[in-house]
Amino acid sequence: MPDPVGPAHPLYTIQYESLLKRALQEDLGRAGDITTTAIIPPEARAQGNIIARADGRVAGIEIALAAFRLLDPRCEGEMFVSDGSDVVSGARLASVQGQARAILSAERTALNMLGRLSGIATATRNAVAAVSGFPARVLCTRKTTPGFRALEKYAVRMGGGYNHRFGLDDAVLIKDNHRMLAGSIAEAVQRVRRVIGHMVKVQVEVETLTQLEEALELGVDAVLLDNMPPGILAQAVVMARGQTITEASGKITPQNVAEIAATGVGLLSIGWITHSAPQLDVALEVESIPQK
């Protein structure tokens, strides 16, 4: 098994606990888990193993275990793999032990979180592998599930990818609609430079080589080469070389990602690694703990 991705930019409990609480509240509703409460006595204890049912890259183990602890603060969990690890179908990812009611009631929330984040990590890993022969970095976008951006971008990092903006306040990105309303790229750039701080970078989205030439003359920090065919994209990379950072976006798929990377572009913004990644199939296998 390859070494897991490094611990850079970890998640803190405060970043996901409120999401877990809302998810548990959504599932428990007004009356709680009426099935489990009717069947399982309050004193019953159980232990379970979280199992991968497909090959993939793991992200969100600690988040999953935290779901159980929210319903049973004395619940004990153990991780057998770290986030960023590659696993095969059948691998035991973690174990949990505590109140049987809490384990059963938190099961779906825990698995939803783990499956979703591991699916994103797996999709990212696959994209990174597809472009491994080229210098391009794989980036995510802001096309994330509302409220889950920090978690989904964490999963991208665990897949070996990098994060673009977390929000609109991270950096200036002048897109086509900004350009249209401002009247030109130059006017849009001049307006933002009058108000932004000295630490804020400016990126401009361009769709043609003519627009790229204008952006380069303005000395912007990066250009977003949007929806350019590979041939035009390669020309754009040559034009911008040594002047600014190049980033490709738009219609980048698992099928063409290597072709796009072969143009020499520096960054690949890929929306599907967050908005369309299939969940990794994970399950919880539970057994009772005999009472002493």
Coordinates of C-alpha atoms in Angstrom, one line a residue:
M1 CA 0.0 0.0 0.0
P2 CA 1.5 3.4 -0.9
D3 CA 2.1 5.9 1.8
P4 CA -0.9 8.2 2.5
V5 CA -0.9 11.7 1.4
G6 CA 0.8 14.0 3.8
P7 CA -1.1 15.7 6.7
A8 CA -0.8 19.3 5.2
H9 CA -3.9 21.4 5.8
P10 CA -5.7 18.9 8.1
L11 CA -9.3 19.4 9.2
Y12 CA -10.2 20.5 12.7
T13 CA -13.2 19.2 14.6
I14 CA -14.8 22.7 14.5
Q15 CA -14.9 22.6 10.7
Y16 CA -17.2 19.5 10.5
E17 CA -18.9 19.0 13.8
S18 CA -21.8 21.4 13.0
L19 CA -22.3 19.6 9.7
L20 CA -22.5 16.3 11.4
K21 CA -24.9 17.6 14.0
R22 CA -27.3 18.9 11.2
A23 CA -27.0 15.6 9.3
L24 CA -27.8 13.6 12.5
Q25 CA -30.7 15.9 13.3
E26 CA -32.1 15.5 9.8
D27 CA -32.0 11.7 10.1
L28 CA -33.3 11.5 13.7
G29 CA -36.1 13.9 12.9
R30 CA -38.7 14.7 15.7
A31 CA -39.0 11.2 17.3
G32 CA -35.5 9.8 17.0
D33 CA -34.7 6.4 15.6
I34 CA -38.0 4.6 16.3
T35 CA -36.9 1.3 14.8
T36 CA -33.7 1.0 16.9
T37 CA -35.3 2.3 20.0
A38 CA -38.0 -0.3 19.8
I39 CA -35.7 -3.2 19.2
I40 CA -32.5 -2.4 21.0
P41 CA -32.4 -2.1 24.9
P42 CA -30.7 1.1 26.2
E43 CA -28.0 -0.9 28.0
A44 CA -27.0 -3.0 24.9
R45 CA -23.5 -2.4 23.5
A46 CA -22.1 -3.2 20.1
Q47 CA -19.0 -3.1 18.1
G48 CA -18.6 -2.7 14.4
N49 CA -16.2 -2.5 11.5
I50 CA -16.3 0.0 8.7
I51 CA -15.5 -2.0 5.5
A52 CA -14.6 -0.8 2.0
R53 CA -16.7 -2.5 -0.6
A54 CA -14.7 -1.1 -3.5
D55 CA -11.1 -0.1 -4.3
G56 CA -10.4 3.5 -3.7
R57 CA -8.7 6.4 -1.9
V58 CA -9.9 7.1 1.7
A59 CA -10.9 10.5 3.1
G60 CA -13.1 11.2 6.1
I61 CA -12.3 8.4 8.5
E62 CA -12.1 10.7 11.6
I63 CA -15.3 12.5 10.5
A64 CA -17.2 9.2 10.3
L65 CA -16.0 8.2 13.8
A66 CA -17.0 11.6 15.2
A67 CA -20.6 10.9 14.1
F68 CA -20.8 8.0 16.5
R69 CA -19.3 10.0 19.3
L70 CA -21.9 12.7 18.9
L71 CA -24.6 10.2 19.9
D72 CA -22.4 8.4 22.4
P73 CA -19.6 10.5 23.8
R74 CA -18.0 7.4 25.4
C75 CA -17.9 5.6 22.0
E76 CA -14.4 4.3 21.1
G77 CA -13.1 4.3 17.6
E78 CA -10.0 3.0 16.0
M79 CA -8.6 3.8 12.5
F80 CA -6.8 1.1 10.6
V81 CA -5.9 3.3 7.6
S82 CA -5.2 7.0 7.4
D83 CA -6.9 9.5 5.1
G84 CA -5.0 9.6 1.8
S85 CA -4.5 5.8 1.8
D86 CA -5.4 3.6 -1.1
V87 CA -7.5 0.5 -0.1
V88 CA -8.9 -2.5 -1.8
S89 CA -12.4 -3.9 -1.6
G90 CA -12.9 -5.8 1.7
A91 CA -10.4 -3.7 3.6
R92 CA -11.2 -2.8 7.2
L93 CA -11.0 0.9 7.6
A94 CA -12.0 1.5 11.2
S95 CA -13.8 0.0 14.1
V96 CA -16.2 1.5 16.6
Q97 CA -17.5 0.3 20.0
G98 CA -20.1 1.8 22.2
Q99 CA -23.9 2.0 22.8
A100 CA -25.6 -0.2 20.3
R101 CA -28.4 2.4 19.8
A102 CA -25.9 5.2 19.0
I103 CA -24.0 3.0 16.6
L104 CA -27.0 2.0 14.6
S105 CA -28.6 5.5 14.6
A106 CA -25.4 7.2 13.5
E107 CA -24.5 4.6 10.9
R108 CA -25.9 6.2 7.8
T109 CA -24.6 9.7 8.6
A110 CA -21.1 8.3 9.2
L111 CA -21.1 6.2 6.0
N112 CA -22.6 9.0 3.9
M113 CA -19.8 11.3 5.0
L114 CA -17.0 8.7 4.5
G115 CA -18.4 7.5 1.2
R116 CA -18.8 11.0 -0.3
L117 CA -15.4 12.2 0.7
S118 CA -13.6 9.0 -0.3
G119 CA -15.4 9.2 -3.7
I120 CA -14.0 12.6 -4.2
A121 CA -10.5 11.5 -3.1
T122 CA -10.7 8.6 -5.4
A123 CA -11.8 10.7 -8.4
T124 CA -9.0 13.1 -7.7
R125 CA -6.4 10.4 -7.4
N126 CA -7.4 9.0 -10.7
A127 CA -7.2 12.4 -12.4
V128 CA -3.7 13.0 -10.9
A129 CA -2.6 9.6 -12.1
A130 CA -3.9 10.3 -15.6
V131 CA -1.6 13.4 -15.9
S132 CA 1.4 12.0 -14.0
G133 CA 3.6 12.3 -17.0
F134 CA 3.0 16.1 -17.3
P135 CA 3.8 19.1 -15.0
A136 CA 0.1 20.1 -14.6
R137 CA -1.5 20.2 -11.2
V138 CA -5.1 19.0 -10.7
L139 CA -7.3 21.6 -9.0
C140 CA -10.8 21.5 -7.7
T141 CA -13.3 24.4 -8.2
R142 CA -16.1 26.0 -6.2
K143 CA -18.6 23.5 -7.7
T144 CA -19.1 21.9 -4.3
T145 CA -22.0 20.8 -2.3
P146 CA -23.4 23.8 -0.4
G147 CA -22.1 23.8 3.2
F148 CA -19.6 21.0 2.5
R149 CA -16.8 23.0 0.7
A150 CA -14.2 22.7 3.4
L151 CA -14.7 18.9 3.6
E152 CA -14.8 18.3 -0.1
K153 CA -11.7 20.4 -0.7
Y154 CA -10.0 18.4 2.0
A155 CA -10.9 15.2 0.1
V156 CA -9.4 16.7 -3.0
R157 CA -6.1 17.2 -1.1
M158 CA -6.3 13.6 0.2
G159 CA -6.6 12.5 -3.5
G160 CA -3.4 14.3 -4.3
G161 CA -5.0 17.4 -5.8
Y162 CA -4.8 21.0 -5.0
N163 CA -7.4 23.6 -4.0
H164 CA -8.4 26.6 -6.0
R165 CA -10.3 29.4 -4.3
F166 CA -12.3 28.5 -1.2
G167 CA -14.6 31.5 -1.8
L168 CA -15.0 34.8 -3.5
D169 CA -12.8 36.6 -1.0
D170 CA -9.7 34.5 -1.7
A171 CA -8.5 36.2 -4.9
V172 CA -9.8 38.2 -7.8
L173 CA -11.0 36.1 -10.8
I174 CA -12.4 38.3 -13.5
K175 CA -14.7 36.1 -15.6
D176 CA -16.6 36.7 -18.8
N177 CA -19.6 38.3 -17.1
H178 CA -17.4 40.7 -15.2
R179 CA -15.6 41.6 -18.5
M180 CA -18.9 42.1 -20.3
L181 CA -20.3 44.4 -17.6
A182 CA -17.0 46.4 -17.2
G183 CA -16.6 46.8 -21.0
S184 CA -13.2 45.3 -21.3
I185 CA -10.5 43.2 -19.6
A186 CA -8.4 46.4 -19.1
E187 CA -11.2 48.3 -17.4
A188 CA -12.1 45.3 -15.1
V189 CA -8.5 44.9 -14.1
Q190 CA -8.0 48.6 -13.4
R191 CA -11.2 48.7 -11.3
V192 CA -10.1 45.8 -9.0
R193 CA -6.5 47.1 -8.7
R194 CA -7.9 50.4 -7.3
V195 CA -9.5 48.6 -4.4
I196 CA -7.7 45.3 -3.6
G197 CA -4.9 44.9 -1.1
H198 CA -1.3 44.2 -2.1
M199 CA -1.6 40.5 -1.1
V200 CA -4.5 39.7 -3.4
K201 CA -3.7 38.1 -6.7
V202 CA -5.6 38.8 -10.0
Q203 CA -6.6 36.2 -12.5
V204 CA -8.4 36.8 -15.7
E205 CA -10.5 34.3 -17.7
V206 CA -9.9 34.4 -21.4
E207 CA -11.5 32.5 -24.3
T208 CA -9.4 33.7 -27.2
L209 CA -5.8 34.3 -28.0
T210 CA -6.6 38.0 -28.5
Q211 CA -8.1 38.3 -25.0
L212 CA -5.0 36.4 -23.7
E213 CA -2.7 39.0 -25.3
E214 CA -4.6 41.8 -23.6
A215 CA -4.4 40.1 -20.3
L216 CA -0.7 39.5 -20.6
E217 CA -0.1 43.2 -21.4
L218 CA -1.8 44.1 -18.1
G219 CA 0.6 41.9 -16.2
V220 CA -2.0 39.8 -14.4
D221 CA -0.9 37.0 -12.0
A222 CA -2.7 34.2 -13.8
V223 CA -4.9 33.5 -16.8
L224 CA -7.8 31.0 -16.9
L225 CA -7.9 29.6 -20.4
D226 CA -11.5 28.7 -20.7
N227 CA -12.9 26.1 -23.1
M228 CA -10.0 26.2 -25.5
P229 CA -9.5 23.3 -27.8
P230 CA -6.1 21.5 -27.2
G231 CA -4.5 23.1 -30.3
I232 CA -5.4 26.7 -29.2
L233 CA -4.6 25.9 -25.6
A234 CA -1.1 24.8 -26.6
Q235 CA -0.6 28.1 -28.4
A236 CA -1.8 30.0 -25.4
V237 CA 0.7 28.2 -23.1
V238 CA 3.5 29.3 -25.4
M239 CA 2.3 32.9 -25.5
A240 CA 2.1 33.1 -21.7
R241 CA 5.3 31.2 -20.9
G242 CA 7.5 33.1 -18.5
Q243 CA 4.9 35.8 -18.0
T244 CA 2.1 34.3 -15.9
I245 CA 0.5 31.2 -14.6
T246 CA -1.7 29.3 -17.0
E247 CA -4.8 27.4 -16.0
A248 CA -7.2 25.4 -18.2
S249 CA -10.8 25.0 -17.4
G250 CA -14.1 23.9 -19.0
K251 CA -15.1 20.5 -20.4
I252 CA -12.1 18.7 -18.9
T253 CA -13.2 15.1 -18.5
P254 CA -11.6 11.8 -17.4
Q255 CA -11.3 11.0 -21.1
N256 CA -9.5 14.1 -22.2
V257 CA -7.6 15.2 -19.1
A258 CA -4.3 13.8 -20.3
E259 CA -4.7 15.4 -23.7
I260 CA -5.3 18.8 -22.0
A261 CA -2.3 18.3 -19.7
A262 CA -0.1 17.5 -22.7
T263 CA -0.4 21.1 -23.9
G264 CA 1.9 22.1 -21.1
V265 CA -0.7 24.1 -19.2
G266 CA 0.3 24.6 -15.5
L267 CA -3.0 24.0 -13.8
L268 CA -6.2 21.9 -14.6
S269 CA -9.4 23.1 -12.9
I270 CA -11.7 20.1 -12.9
G271 CA -15.3 20.5 -11.6
W272 CA -16.3 16.9 -11.8
I273 CA -13.9 15.7 -9.1
T274 CA -16.3 17.3 -6.6
H275 CA -19.7 17.7 -8.3
S276 CA -19.8 14.3 -10.1
A277 CA -17.6 11.9 -8.2
P278 CA -19.3 8.6 -7.4
Q279 CA -19.4 7.7 -3.7
L280 CA -17.0 5.0 -2.5
D281 CA -19.1 2.1 -1.4
V282 CA -18.5 1.6 2.4
A283 CA -20.4 -0.5 4.9
L284 CA -20.7 -1.0 8.7
E285 CA -20.7 -4.6 9.9
V286 CA -22.0 -4.7 13.5
E287 CA -22.1 -7.4 16.2
S288 CA -23.3 -7.3 19.8
I289 CA -21.0 -7.2 22.8
P290 CA -22.1 -9.7 25.5
Q291 CA -23.1 -8.1 28.8
K292 CA -20.8 -8.9 31.7

